[in-house]
Coordinates of C-alpha atoms and ligand atoms in Angstrom, one line a residue:
Chain V
M1 CA -18.5 -30.0 -14.4
I2 CA -14.8 -29.2 -13.8
W3 CA -13.5 -28.2 -10.4
L4 CA -10.1 -26.7 -9.6
G5 CA -9.0 -27.0 -6.0
I6 CA -6.1 -25.2 -4.3
D7 CA -4.7 -25.5 -0.8
T8 CA -1.7 -23.4 0.2
A9 CA -2.8 -22.6 3.7
N10 CA 0.3 -24.1 5.3
S11 CA 3.7 -25.1 4.0
P12 CA 2.3 -28.1 2.0
L13 CA 0.9 -27.4 -1.4
S14 CA -1.9 -29.3 -3.0
V15 CA -3.8 -28.7 -6.3
A16 CA -6.4 -30.9 -7.9
I17 CA -8.9 -31.2 -10.7
V18 CA -12.2 -33.1 -10.3
K19 CA -14.3 -33.7 -13.4
D20 CA -17.9 -34.9 -13.2
G21 CA -17.4 -36.3 -9.7
E22 CA -14.1 -38.0 -10.5
L23 CA -10.6 -37.0 -9.3
L24 CA -8.5 -36.5 -12.5
I25 CA -5.3 -35.3 -11.0
E26 CA -4.0 -34.2 -7.6
E27 CA -0.5 -32.9 -6.9
S28 CA 0.6 -32.5 -3.3
S29 CA 4.0 -31.7 -1.9
M30 CA 5.1 -31.4 1.7
M31 CA 8.3 -29.5 0.8
K32 CA 8.8 -26.1 2.3
V33 CA 9.0 -24.1 -0.9
N34 CA 7.6 -20.6 -1.3
H35 CA 4.0 -20.9 -2.5
S36 CA 4.4 -17.7 -4.4
L37 CA 7.0 -19.5 -6.6
R38 CA 5.1 -22.8 -7.1
A39 CA 1.4 -22.3 -6.6
M40 CA 0.5 -20.9 -10.0
P41 CA 3.0 -23.2 -11.8
A42 CA 1.3 -26.1 -10.1
V43 CA -2.2 -24.9 -11.2
E44 CA -0.9 -24.5 -14.7
E45 CA 0.6 -28.0 -14.6
V46 CA -2.5 -29.8 -13.5
C47 CA -4.4 -28.0 -16.2
R48 CA -1.8 -28.9 -18.8
K49 CA -1.6 -32.6 -17.8
T50 CA -5.4 -32.9 -18.1
S51 CA -5.6 -30.8 -21.2
I52 CA -8.0 -28.5 -19.5
S53 CA -7.9 -24.9 -20.6
P54 CA -8.6 -22.2 -18.0
S55 CA -11.9 -21.3 -19.6
E56 CA -13.2 -24.8 -19.2
I57 CA -13.0 -24.6 -15.4
D58 CA -16.5 -24.4 -13.9
A59 CA -15.9 -23.8 -10.2
I60 CA -13.0 -23.1 -7.9
A61 CA -12.5 -24.4 -4.4
V62 CA -9.9 -22.9 -2.1
S63 CA -8.6 -23.6 1.4
E64 CA -9.5 -20.4 3.2
G65 CA -7.4 -20.9 6.3
P66 CA -6.5 -20.9 9.1
G67 CA -2.8 -21.4 8.6
S68 CA 0.2 -19.3 7.5
Y69 CA -1.1 -15.8 6.8
T70 CA 1.0 -15.5 3.7
G71 CA 0.3 -19.0 2.5
V72 CA -3.5 -18.6 2.8
R73 CA -3.4 -15.3 1.0
I74 CA -1.5 -16.7 -1.9
G75 CA -4.1 -19.4 -2.5
V76 CA -7.0 -17.1 -1.9
T77 CA -5.6 -14.4 -4.2
I78 CA -5.1 -16.9 -7.0
A79 CA -8.6 -18.5 -6.5
K80 CA -10.4 -15.1 -6.2
T81 CA -8.7 -13.7 -9.3
L82 CA -9.4 -16.9 -11.4
A83 CA -13.0 -17.0 -10.2
W84 CA -13.6 -13.4 -10.9
T85 CA -11.9 -13.2 -14.3
L86 CA -13.4 -16.5 -15.5
G87 CA -16.8 -15.5 -14.1
K88 CA -17.0 -18.8 -12.2
P89 CA -18.2 -19.5 -8.6
L90 CA -15.8 -19.5 -5.7
Y91 CA -16.0 -21.8 -2.7
G92 CA -13.9 -21.3 0.5
V93 CA -13.4 -24.3 2.6
S94 CA -11.8 -24.5 6.1
S95 CA -8.2 -25.8 5.9
L96 CA -8.8 -27.7 9.1
K97 CA -12.0 -29.3 7.9
S98 CA -10.5 -30.4 4.7
L99 CA -7.5 -31.9 6.6
A100 CA -9.9 -33.7 8.9
M101 CA -11.3 -35.4 5.8
N102 CA -8.1 -37.5 5.8
G103 CA -9.6 -39.3 8.9
Q104 CA -13.0 -39.9 7.4
L105 CA -12.7 -43.6 7.9
Y106 CA -11.8 -43.2 11.6
N107 CA -14.5 -43.9 14.1
G108 CA -13.9 -41.3 16.8
L109 CA -13.0 -37.7 17.2
L110 CA -10.8 -36.0 14.5
C111 CA -8.4 -33.3 15.6
P112 CA -6.7 -31.5 12.7
L113 CA -4.0 -29.2 13.9
F114 CA -1.5 -26.6 12.6
D115 CA 1.3 -25.2 14.7
A116 CA 0.8 -21.5 15.5
R117 CA 4.1 -20.9 17.4
R118 CA 4.6 -20.1 21.1
S119 CA 2.7 -23.3 22.2
N120 CA -0.4 -22.2 20.2
V121 CA -2.2 -24.1 17.5
Y122 CA -5.0 -23.6 15.0
S123 CA -7.2 -26.5 15.6
A124 CA -10.8 -27.8 15.5
I125 CA -12.6 -31.0 16.4
Y126 CA -14.8 -32.9 13.9
R127 CA -16.4 -36.3 13.7
M128 CA -18.0 -38.3 10.9
A129 CA -21.8 -38.6 11.1
G130 CA -22.9 -40.9 8.3
E131 CA -21.1 -39.5 5.3
E132 CA -20.8 -36.0 6.6
L133 CA -18.0 -34.4 8.6
V134 CA -19.6 -32.4 11.4
S135 CA -18.1 -29.9 13.7
V136 CA -17.7 -30.7 17.4
M137 CA -15.5 -27.7 18.1
E138 CA -15.1 -24.7 15.8
D139 CA -11.9 -23.7 14.1
Q140 CA -9.9 -21.6 16.4
H141 CA -6.5 -20.3 17.5
C142 CA -5.8 -21.4 21.0
A143 CA -3.1 -22.6 23.4
L144 CA -2.3 -26.3 22.9
A145 CA -2.7 -26.9 26.7
E146 CA -6.3 -25.5 26.6
L147 CA -7.2 -27.7 23.6
L148 CA -5.8 -30.8 25.3
E149 CA -7.8 -30.1 28.4
Q150 CA -11.0 -29.8 26.4
L151 CA -10.2 -33.0 24.6
K152 CA -9.5 -34.9 27.8
E153 CA -12.9 -34.1 29.1
M154 CA -14.5 -35.6 26.0
K155 CA -13.2 -39.1 27.1
E156 CA -13.1 -40.5 23.6
P157 CA -10.3 -41.6 21.3
I158 CA -9.0 -38.8 19.2
L159 CA -7.0 -39.0 15.9
F160 CA -4.6 -36.2 15.5
I161 CA -4.0 -35.1 11.9
G162 CA -1.4 -32.8 10.4
E163 CA 2.3 -32.6 9.7
D164 CA 2.7 -30.3 12.8
V165 CA 1.3 -33.0 15.1
K166 CA 4.8 -34.4 15.5
L167 CA 6.0 -31.1 17.0
H168 CA 3.6 -31.6 19.9
E169 CA 3.3 -35.4 20.1
Q170 CA 5.1 -35.5 23.4
S171 CA 2.8 -33.1 25.2
I172 CA -0.3 -34.7 23.6
R173 CA 0.8 -38.1 24.8
E174 CA 1.5 -36.8 28.3
Q175 CA -1.9 -35.2 28.6
L176 CA -4.1 -37.7 26.9
G177 CA -2.3 -41.0 27.2
E178 CA -4.1 -43.8 25.4
Q179 CA -6.9 -41.4 24.3
A180 CA -4.6 -39.9 21.7
K181 CA -4.2 -41.7 18.4
F182 CA -1.6 -41.1 15.7
A183 CA -1.5 -42.4 12.2
S184 CA 1.1 -42.7 9.5
F185 CA 2.4 -39.6 7.8
A186 CA 0.2 -40.4 4.8
V187 CA -2.8 -38.8 6.7
N188 CA -1.0 -35.6 7.2
V189 CA -1.0 -34.5 3.6
P190 CA -3.5 -31.7 2.9
R191 CA -5.5 -32.7 -0.2
A192 CA -7.0 -30.3 -2.6
S193 CA -9.4 -33.0 -3.6
S194 CA -10.8 -32.9 -0.1
V195 CA -11.2 -29.1 -0.5
I196 CA -13.2 -29.8 -3.7
S197 CA -15.3 -32.5 -2.1
L198 CA -16.3 -30.3 0.8
A199 CA -17.0 -27.4 -1.6
M200 CA -19.3 -29.6 -3.7
R201 CA -21.5 -30.1 -0.6
A202 CA -21.7 -26.4 0.1
E203 CA -25.1 -24.8 -0.2
Q204 CA -23.9 -21.7 -2.0
A205 CA -20.8 -20.1 -3.4
D206 CA -19.0 -17.2 -1.7
S207 CA -19.1 -13.7 -3.1
V208 CA -15.9 -13.4 -5.0
H209 CA -14.9 -9.7 -4.5
S210 CA -15.5 -9.7 -0.7
F211 CA -14.0 -13.1 -0.1
T212 CA -11.1 -13.0 2.4
P213 CA -9.1 -15.6 4.3
Q214 CA -10.3 -16.9 7.7
Y215 CA -7.2 -15.9 9.7
R216 CA -8.9 -16.8 13.0
R217 CA -6.6 -14.2 14.6
I218 CA -6.4 -10.5 14.6
T219 CA -3.0 -8.9 13.9
E220 CA -0.6 -8.0 16.7
A221 CA -0.9 -4.3 15.7
E222 CA -4.7 -4.5 16.3
V223 CA -4.1 -6.2 19.6
N224 CA -1.8 -3.4 20.7
L225 CA -4.2 -0.8 19.5
V226 CA -7.0 -2.2 21.7
K227 CA -4.6 -2.3 24.7
K228 CA -3.7 1.4 24.2
E229 CA -7.3 2.6 23.9
P230 CA -8.9 3.6 27.1
T231 CA -11.8 1.3 27.9
N232 CA -15.1 3.1 28.4
E233 CA -17.0 1.2 31.1
Chain T
M1 CA -4.2 1.9 -39.3
K2 CA -1.8 1.2 -36.4
K3 CA -3.2 -1.1 -33.8
D4 CA -3.4 0.3 -30.3
H5 CA -1.7 -1.7 -27.5
Y6 CA -3.3 -1.9 -24.1
I7 CA -1.4 -3.0 -21.0
L8 CA -3.0 -3.8 -17.6
G9 CA -0.8 -2.6 -14.7
I10 CA -1.1 -3.8 -11.1
E11 CA 0.7 -2.3 -8.1
T12 CA 0.5 -3.5 -4.5
S13 CA 4.0 -2.8 -3.2
C14 CA 3.1 -0.8 -0.1
D15 CA -0.3 0.6 1.0
E16 CA -2.0 1.3 -2.2
T17 CA -4.0 -1.3 -4.2
A18 CA -3.9 -0.1 -7.7
A19 CA -4.8 -1.2 -11.3
S20 CA -4.7 0.7 -14.5
V21 CA -5.1 0.4 -18.3
V22 CA -2.6 2.3 -20.4
K23 CA -2.7 2.7 -24.1
N24 CA 0.5 2.6 -26.2
G25 CA 2.6 3.3 -23.1
T26 CA 1.6 6.9 -23.0
E27 CA -2.1 7.4 -22.5
I28 CA -3.9 6.6 -19.3
V29 CA -7.3 5.0 -20.1
S30 CA -8.1 4.2 -16.5
S31 CA -6.2 4.4 -13.2
I32 CA -7.8 3.1 -10.0
V33 CA -6.0 3.6 -6.6
S34 CA -7.5 2.3 -3.4
S35 CA -5.5 3.8 -0.6
Q36 CA -5.1 2.3 2.9
I37 CA -4.1 5.6 4.5
Q38 CA -7.4 5.8 6.4
Q39 CA -7.0 2.3 7.9
Q40 CA -3.2 2.6 8.5
K41 CA -3.4 6.0 10.1
Q42 CA -4.4 4.6 13.5
F43 CA -1.2 2.6 13.6
G44 CA 1.0 5.7 12.9
G45 CA 2.5 4.0 9.8
V46 CA 2.1 1.1 7.5
V47 CA 1.7 -2.2 9.3
P48 CA 2.8 -4.9 6.8
E49 CA 0.3 -7.5 7.9
I50 CA -2.6 -5.1 7.7
A51 CA -1.4 -4.0 4.3
S52 CA -1.4 -7.5 3.0
R53 CA -4.9 -8.2 4.4
L54 CA -6.4 -5.1 2.8
H55 CA -4.8 -5.9 -0.5
V56 CA -6.5 -9.3 -0.6
E57 CA -9.8 -7.5 0.1
Q58 CA -9.4 -5.0 -2.7
I59 CA -7.5 -6.6 -5.4
T60 CA -10.2 -8.1 -7.7
L61 CA -12.4 -5.0 -7.2
V62 CA -9.7 -2.7 -8.2
I63 CA -8.7 -4.6 -11.3
E64 CA -12.4 -5.0 -12.3
E65 CA -12.9 -1.2 -11.9
A66 CA -9.8 -0.4 -14.0
L67 CA -11.1 -2.6 -16.9
R68 CA -14.7 -1.3 -16.6
E69 CA -13.6 2.3 -16.6
A70 CA -11.4 1.6 -19.6
E71 CA -14.2 -0.3 -21.3
I72 CA -11.6 -3.0 -22.1
V73 CA -12.0 -6.8 -21.9
P74 CA -9.1 -9.0 -21.2
K75 CA -8.7 -10.1 -24.8
D76 CA -8.1 -6.5 -25.8
L77 CA -5.0 -6.5 -23.7
E78 CA -1.4 -7.2 -24.9
A79 CA 0.1 -8.1 -21.5
V80 CA -0.3 -7.8 -17.7
A81 CA 2.4 -5.8 -15.9
V82 CA 2.8 -6.0 -12.2
T83 CA 5.2 -4.6 -9.6
E84 CA 7.6 -7.4 -8.8
G85 CA 9.6 -5.4 -6.2
P86 CA 11.0 -3.7 -4.2
G87 CA 8.4 -3.2 -1.5
L88 CA 6.8 -5.1 1.4
V89 CA 7.0 -8.8 0.6
G90 CA 3.5 -9.8 1.8
A91 CA 2.0 -6.9 -0.1
L92 CA 3.9 -7.6 -3.3
L93 CA 2.7 -11.2 -3.3
I94 CA -0.9 -10.2 -3.6
G95 CA -0.4 -8.2 -6.8
V96 CA 2.1 -10.8 -8.2
N97 CA -0.3 -13.7 -7.6
A98 CA -3.3 -11.9 -8.9
A99 CA -1.4 -10.9 -12.0
K100 CA -0.2 -14.5 -12.6
A101 CA -3.7 -15.9 -12.2
F102 CA -5.2 -13.2 -14.5
A103 CA -2.5 -13.8 -17.1
F104 CA -3.0 -17.5 -17.0
A105 CA -6.8 -17.3 -17.2
N106 CA -6.7 -15.0 -20.1
Q107 CA -3.6 -16.4 -21.8
L108 CA -1.7 -13.2 -21.6
P109 CA 2.0 -12.5 -21.3
L110 CA 3.2 -11.5 -17.8
I111 CA 5.8 -8.8 -17.1
G112 CA 7.4 -8.1 -13.7
V113 CA 8.2 -4.4 -13.3
H114 CA 10.6 -2.7 -10.9
H115 CA 8.7 -0.2 -8.8
I116 CA 11.2 2.5 -9.4
A117 CA 11.3 2.0 -13.1
G118 CA 7.5 2.5 -12.8
H119 CA 8.0 5.8 -11.0
V120 CA 10.4 7.0 -13.7
Y121 CA 8.0 5.9 -16.5
A122 CA 5.2 7.9 -14.9
N123 CA 6.8 10.8 -16.9
Q124 CA 6.2 9.0 -20.2
L125 CA 2.5 9.4 -19.5
M126 CA 3.0 13.2 -19.7
H127 CA 5.9 13.9 -22.1
P128 CA 7.9 11.7 -24.4
M129 CA 11.2 10.8 -22.7
E130 CA 14.3 12.1 -24.5
F131 CA 17.7 10.6 -24.0
P132 CA 20.0 10.9 -22.3
L133 CA 17.9 11.9 -19.4
L134 CA 18.5 12.3 -15.7
A135 CA 15.9 11.0 -13.2
L136 CA 15.8 12.1 -9.6
I137 CA 13.8 9.4 -7.7
V138 CA 12.7 10.5 -4.3
S139 CA 10.2 8.4 -2.4
G140 CA 9.5 6.8 1.0
G141 CA 12.1 4.1 0.3
H142 CA 14.4 5.7 -2.4
T143 CA 16.6 8.6 -3.1
E144 CA 18.5 8.1 -6.3
L145 CA 20.0 9.8 -9.3
V146 CA 19.8 7.7 -12.4
V147 CA 21.1 8.4 -15.9
M148 CA 19.1 6.8 -18.8
K149 CA 20.8 6.7 -22.3
S150 CA 17.8 4.9 -23.8
H151 CA 14.6 3.2 -22.8
G152 CA 15.2 0.5 -20.3
S153 CA 18.8 1.5 -19.5
F154 CA 19.4 2.7 -16.0
E155 CA 22.8 3.9 -14.7
L156 CA 22.8 4.6 -10.9
I157 CA 25.1 7.6 -10.3
G158 CA 24.1 8.4 -6.7
E159 CA 21.9 7.2 -3.9
T160 CA 21.2 7.8 -0.2
R161 CA 23.6 6.2 2.2
D162 CA 21.1 6.1 5.0
D163 CA 17.5 7.4 5.1
A164 CA 15.5 8.0 2.0
A165 CA 14.2 11.5 1.6
G166 CA 10.5 10.5 2.2
E167 CA 11.6 8.5 5.3
A168 CA 13.4 11.6 6.6
Y169 CA 10.2 13.6 6.0
D170 CA 8.1 11.1 7.8
K171 CA 10.4 10.9 10.8
V172 CA 10.7 14.6 11.1
A173 CA 6.9 14.8 10.9
R174 CA 6.7 12.4 13.8
V175 CA 9.1 14.6 15.8
L176 CA 6.8 17.6 15.1
G177 CA 3.8 15.6 16.2
L178 CA 2.2 15.6 12.8
P179 CA -0.1 12.8 11.7
Y180 CA 0.9 10.1 9.2
P181 CA 1.8 10.4 6.4
G182 CA 4.0 13.2 7.4
G183 CA 5.6 14.3 4.1
P184 CA 2.7 16.4 2.8
Q185 CA 2.2 18.0 6.3
V186 CA 5.8 19.1 6.6
D187 CA 5.5 20.5 3.0
R188 CA 2.4 22.5 3.9
L189 CA 3.9 23.9 7.2
A190 CA 7.1 24.8 5.3
L191 CA 5.2 26.7 2.6
E192 CA 3.2 28.7 5.2
S193 CA 6.3 29.6 7.2
E194 CA 7.9 33.0 7.0
Q195 CA 11.0 32.0 8.9
S196 CA 13.2 29.0 9.0
I197 CA 15.7 27.4 11.3
D198 CA 19.2 26.9 9.8
F199 CA 19.9 23.2 9.6
P200 CA 23.1 21.6 8.2
R201 CA 23.3 20.2 4.6
A202 CA 25.1 16.9 3.9
W203 CA 27.1 17.5 0.8
L204 CA 29.4 14.5 1.2
E205 CA 32.6 14.2 -1.0
A206 CA 32.9 16.9 -3.6
D207 CA 32.5 14.5 -6.6
S208 CA 29.8 12.4 -5.0
Y209 CA 26.1 12.3 -6.1
D210 CA 25.2 10.3 -3.0
F211 CA 22.9 11.7 -0.3
S212 CA 22.6 11.4 3.5
F213 CA 19.6 12.6 5.5
S214 CA 20.1 10.9 8.9
G215 CA 22.3 13.7 10.2
L216 CA 19.7 16.3 9.3
K217 CA 17.1 14.3 11.1
S218 CA 19.3 14.1 14.2
A219 CA 19.9 17.9 14.0
V220 CA 16.1 18.4 14.0
I221 CA 15.7 16.1 17.0
N222 CA 18.6 17.8 18.9
Y223 CA 17.3 21.2 18.2
K224 CA 13.9 20.3 19.6
H225 CA 15.5 18.7 22.6
N226 CA 17.7 21.7 23.4
I227 CA 14.9 24.2 23.2
E228 CA 12.6 22.0 25.3
Q229 CA 15.3 21.5 27.9
K230 CA 15.5 25.2 28.4
G231 CA 11.7 25.2 29.0
G232 CA 11.0 26.7 25.6
Q233 CA 8.8 25.4 22.7
I234 CA 9.7 25.0 19.1
D235 CA 7.8 26.5 16.3
P236 CA 6.9 23.6 14.0
Q237 CA 6.5 25.9 11.0
H238 CA 10.1 27.2 11.4
V239 CA 11.5 23.8 11.9
A240 CA 9.6 22.3 8.9
A241 CA 10.8 25.2 6.7
G242 CA 14.4 24.8 7.8
F243 CA 14.3 21.0 7.3
Q244 CA 12.7 21.3 3.9
Q245 CA 15.1 23.9 2.8
S246 CA 18.1 21.7 3.7
V247 CA 16.6 18.7 1.8
V248 CA 15.6 20.7 -1.2
D249 CA 18.9 22.5 -1.4
V250 CA 20.9 19.3 -1.5
L251 CA 18.6 17.6 -4.0
T252 CA 18.5 20.6 -6.3
V253 CA 22.3 21.3 -6.3
K254 CA 23.3 17.7 -6.9
T255 CA 20.6 17.2 -9.6
V256 CA 21.7 20.3 -11.5
K257 CA 25.3 19.4 -11.3
A258 CA 24.6 15.9 -12.6
A259 CA 22.4 17.2 -15.4
K260 CA 25.3 19.4 -16.6
Q261 CA 28.0 16.8 -16.3
F262 CA 26.0 14.1 -18.2
D263 CA 24.8 16.7 -20.7
V264 CA 21.2 15.4 -20.5
K265 CA 18.3 16.5 -22.7
Q266 CA 15.8 16.5 -19.9
V267 CA 15.5 16.0 -16.1
I268 CA 12.6 14.2 -14.6
A269 CA 11.6 13.8 -11.0
A270 CA 9.7 10.8 -9.7
G271 CA 8.4 9.2 -6.5
G272 CA 6.2 10.4 -3.6
V273 CA 8.5 13.2 -2.6
A274 CA 8.4 14.6 -6.1
A275 CA 5.0 15.8 -5.0
N276 CA 6.8 18.2 -2.7
Q277 CA 5.9 21.8 -3.6
G278 CA 9.2 23.2 -2.4
L279 CA 11.2 20.7 -4.4
R280 CA 9.2 21.2 -7.6
K281 CA 9.6 25.0 -7.4
S282 CA 13.4 24.8 -6.6
L283 CA 14.2 22.3 -9.4
T284 CA 12.0 24.2 -11.9
E285 CA 13.8 27.4 -11.3
A286 CA 17.3 26.0 -11.1
L287 CA 17.0 24.0 -14.3
Q288 CA 15.3 26.8 -16.1
K289 CA 18.4 28.9 -15.4
E290 CA 20.5 26.2 -17.1
G291 CA 18.1 25.8 -20.0
I292 CA 17.5 22.1 -19.3
P293 CA 13.8 21.0 -19.6
F294 CA 12.4 19.7 -16.3
Y295 CA 9.4 17.5 -16.0
V296 CA 7.6 16.2 -13.0
P297 CA 4.3 14.3 -13.2
P298 CA 1.1 15.6 -11.5
I299 CA 0.9 14.6 -7.9
A300 CA -1.4 11.6 -8.4
L301 CA 1.3 10.1 -10.7
C302 CA 4.1 10.8 -8.2
T303 CA 2.6 8.7 -5.5
D304 CA 2.1 5.0 -6.0
N305 CA -0.2 4.1 -8.8
A306 CA -0.5 1.3 -11.5
A307 CA -0.5 3.6 -14.6
M308 CA 3.2 4.0 -14.1
I309 CA 3.7 0.2 -13.9
A310 CA 1.7 -0.2 -17.1
A311 CA 3.7 2.5 -18.8
A312 CA 7.0 0.8 -17.9
G313 CA 5.5 -2.6 -18.7
Y314 CA 4.7 -1.4 -22.2
E315 CA 8.3 -0.5 -22.9
M316 CA 9.4 -3.9 -21.5
W317 CA 6.7 -5.6 -23.6
K318 CA 8.0 -3.9 -26.7
S319 CA 11.5 -5.0 -25.9
G320 CA 10.3 -8.6 -25.5
V321 CA 10.8 -8.8 -21.8
R322 CA 8.6 -11.5 -20.3
S323 CA 8.2 -13.2 -16.9
D324 CA 6.8 -16.6 -16.2
S325 CA 4.5 -18.0 -13.5
T326 CA 7.4 -18.7 -11.2
M327 CA 7.7 -14.9 -10.6
N328 CA 8.0 -14.1 -6.9
G329 CA 7.6 -10.8 -5.0
R330 CA 11.1 -9.5 -4.5
P331 CA 11.3 -7.1 -1.6
G332 CA 14.9 -6.1 -2.3
M333 CA 14.8 -6.3 -6.1
P334 CA 17.7 -4.2 -7.7
L335 CA 16.9 -1.8 -10.5
K336 CA 18.3 -3.5 -13.6
S337 CA 18.4 -2.4 -17.2
W338 CA 16.4 -4.4 -19.7
N339 CA 18.0 -2.8 -22.7
Ligands
ADP1 N1 4.4 16.8 -0.5 C1 5.3 16.0 0.0 N2 6.5 16.4 0.5 C2 7.4 15.5 1.0 N3 7.2 14.2 1.0 C3 6.0 13.7 0.5 C4 5.0 14.6 0.0 N4 4.0 13.8 -0.5 C5 4.4 12.5 -0.2 N5 5.6 12.5 0.4 C6 6.3 11.3 0.9 O1 6.5 10.4 -0.1 C7 6.6 9.1 0.4 C8 5.6 8.1 -0.3 O2 6.0 8.0 -1.6 P1 6.0 6.6 -2.4 O3 6.4 6.9 -3.8 O4 4.7 6.0 -2.1 O5 7.1 5.9 -1.6 P2 7.5 4.4 -1.6 O6 6.8 3.8 -2.8 O7 9.0 4.3 -1.8 O8 7.1 3.9 -0.3 C9 6.2 9.2 1.9 O9 7.5 9.1 2.6 C10 5.6 10.6 2.0 O10 5.8 11.2 3.2
MG2 MG1 6.5 4.4 -4.5

């Protein structure tokens, strides 16, 4: 069984191939290069380096967001198109959950986080329960201050994960003090192998045609539209 | 027996998700267009982020439908052609990445097509092109006069210095309180009208094939303002007719002049505004008088579609033009000759 995994949900890029439960290759880069330029070349490269032809791929796992709208769409479009035209199952995995996998050896709360500008973040809280990652707080778009308040009440050590954590490290430390834990940059790299490993545990595949990113946010145009419409009470 | 060549075309540059299979560059085997007009209408125009979101929802469905209707499987295809630019960047990226993934999965060559080259080649689906030819490209984002001496050779001889013709239509429609998209609405009102307001025509320098429509748009706004200040009300029909006459006049006169100067064998019109009834009639009559054949595709081929991308892609494929998987969406892509 050959899995292809893709994560382009934020500026890092990661692609991986897992064969019969073993990671064959994984290529990750934190460089801020346009995904549209490098995502498909990266997919082609991991296939070439492992001598796997596209038709040999048995399943596709993709990071479904949240994250950069454009970034998520590039990965999802590639994954959808490959799954559909190859006739193979597609699995969408939360970008936050797969990032949280980087903390799977940590005994405490895991808080993966992506910056969403204007003091907002995409974030969630997970913890390990046995060998499974379980959700403590759902993936959401929220104000950082709100998130920190919730975390404070949990009165447990929390490991923050993600390359955007450094943007907010000061406010996190101010709010949470010793409760907040930070690790080396190595844990901040999103890994397509984690996307695959979570997809392998999914109960069923997603429907390919109707698969869409999990933006976790409606567009500004829709927000404005709701504002304009008279409310019927 | 000569082998038939099938090209898959994909177009997502604005608010249409489209895919098509074209045979030998001239015959539409299938052409699927999923329009977002219904969803975008409530915003009064195309919201780029909404456009991108809807393209992701539709893209594989539309491609599948195009192949199914054509009764074609990927291995029957020669290449995948996709709109590389210009257009909305987030929208372009969906088509481009779907095309790259499809090409890789099926080991097919990939060809990035210029949207306007596509509009021009929509004509090849109706009549063989004969060179030299003059193309008048009029759409939401473009107003251009292009001379082609052979396939894939484009010489820009004139373009708009401000608003595109379709943009002017859409803006004037908004002034008249007409729903989006305004072009067809203004066209309809103009056709029904028995009178028209006299608005200025921007001829620019005597030897220029360039266009300008922003002055005309301002004239319409000022006219409405003046009447309303005096407590009166404009007649939208008369305004639409006057506006349309001004646009059509300038487009027709400059096109005929260029056709004669460059001694072309045919004139073709392309782009969304080429659907305009007033413009079609005026160009047909003026060019008939000069004895120059004039072709304009049916309306469904004037507005955005993927058959035109496949048609242009076929000529590029024949000329050996190929893109690779580093292709990006290019919102400001210039129209370049490939031959
Ligand atoms: N009958 C018509 N008369 C005038 N303008 C029209 C007509 N039909 C469509 N349009 C205009 O054509 C434009 C859309 O054409 P299209 O080729 O999709 O443009 P683009 O691809 O540059 O955005 C819009 O501005 C629309 O108002
Ligand atoms: Mg167009």
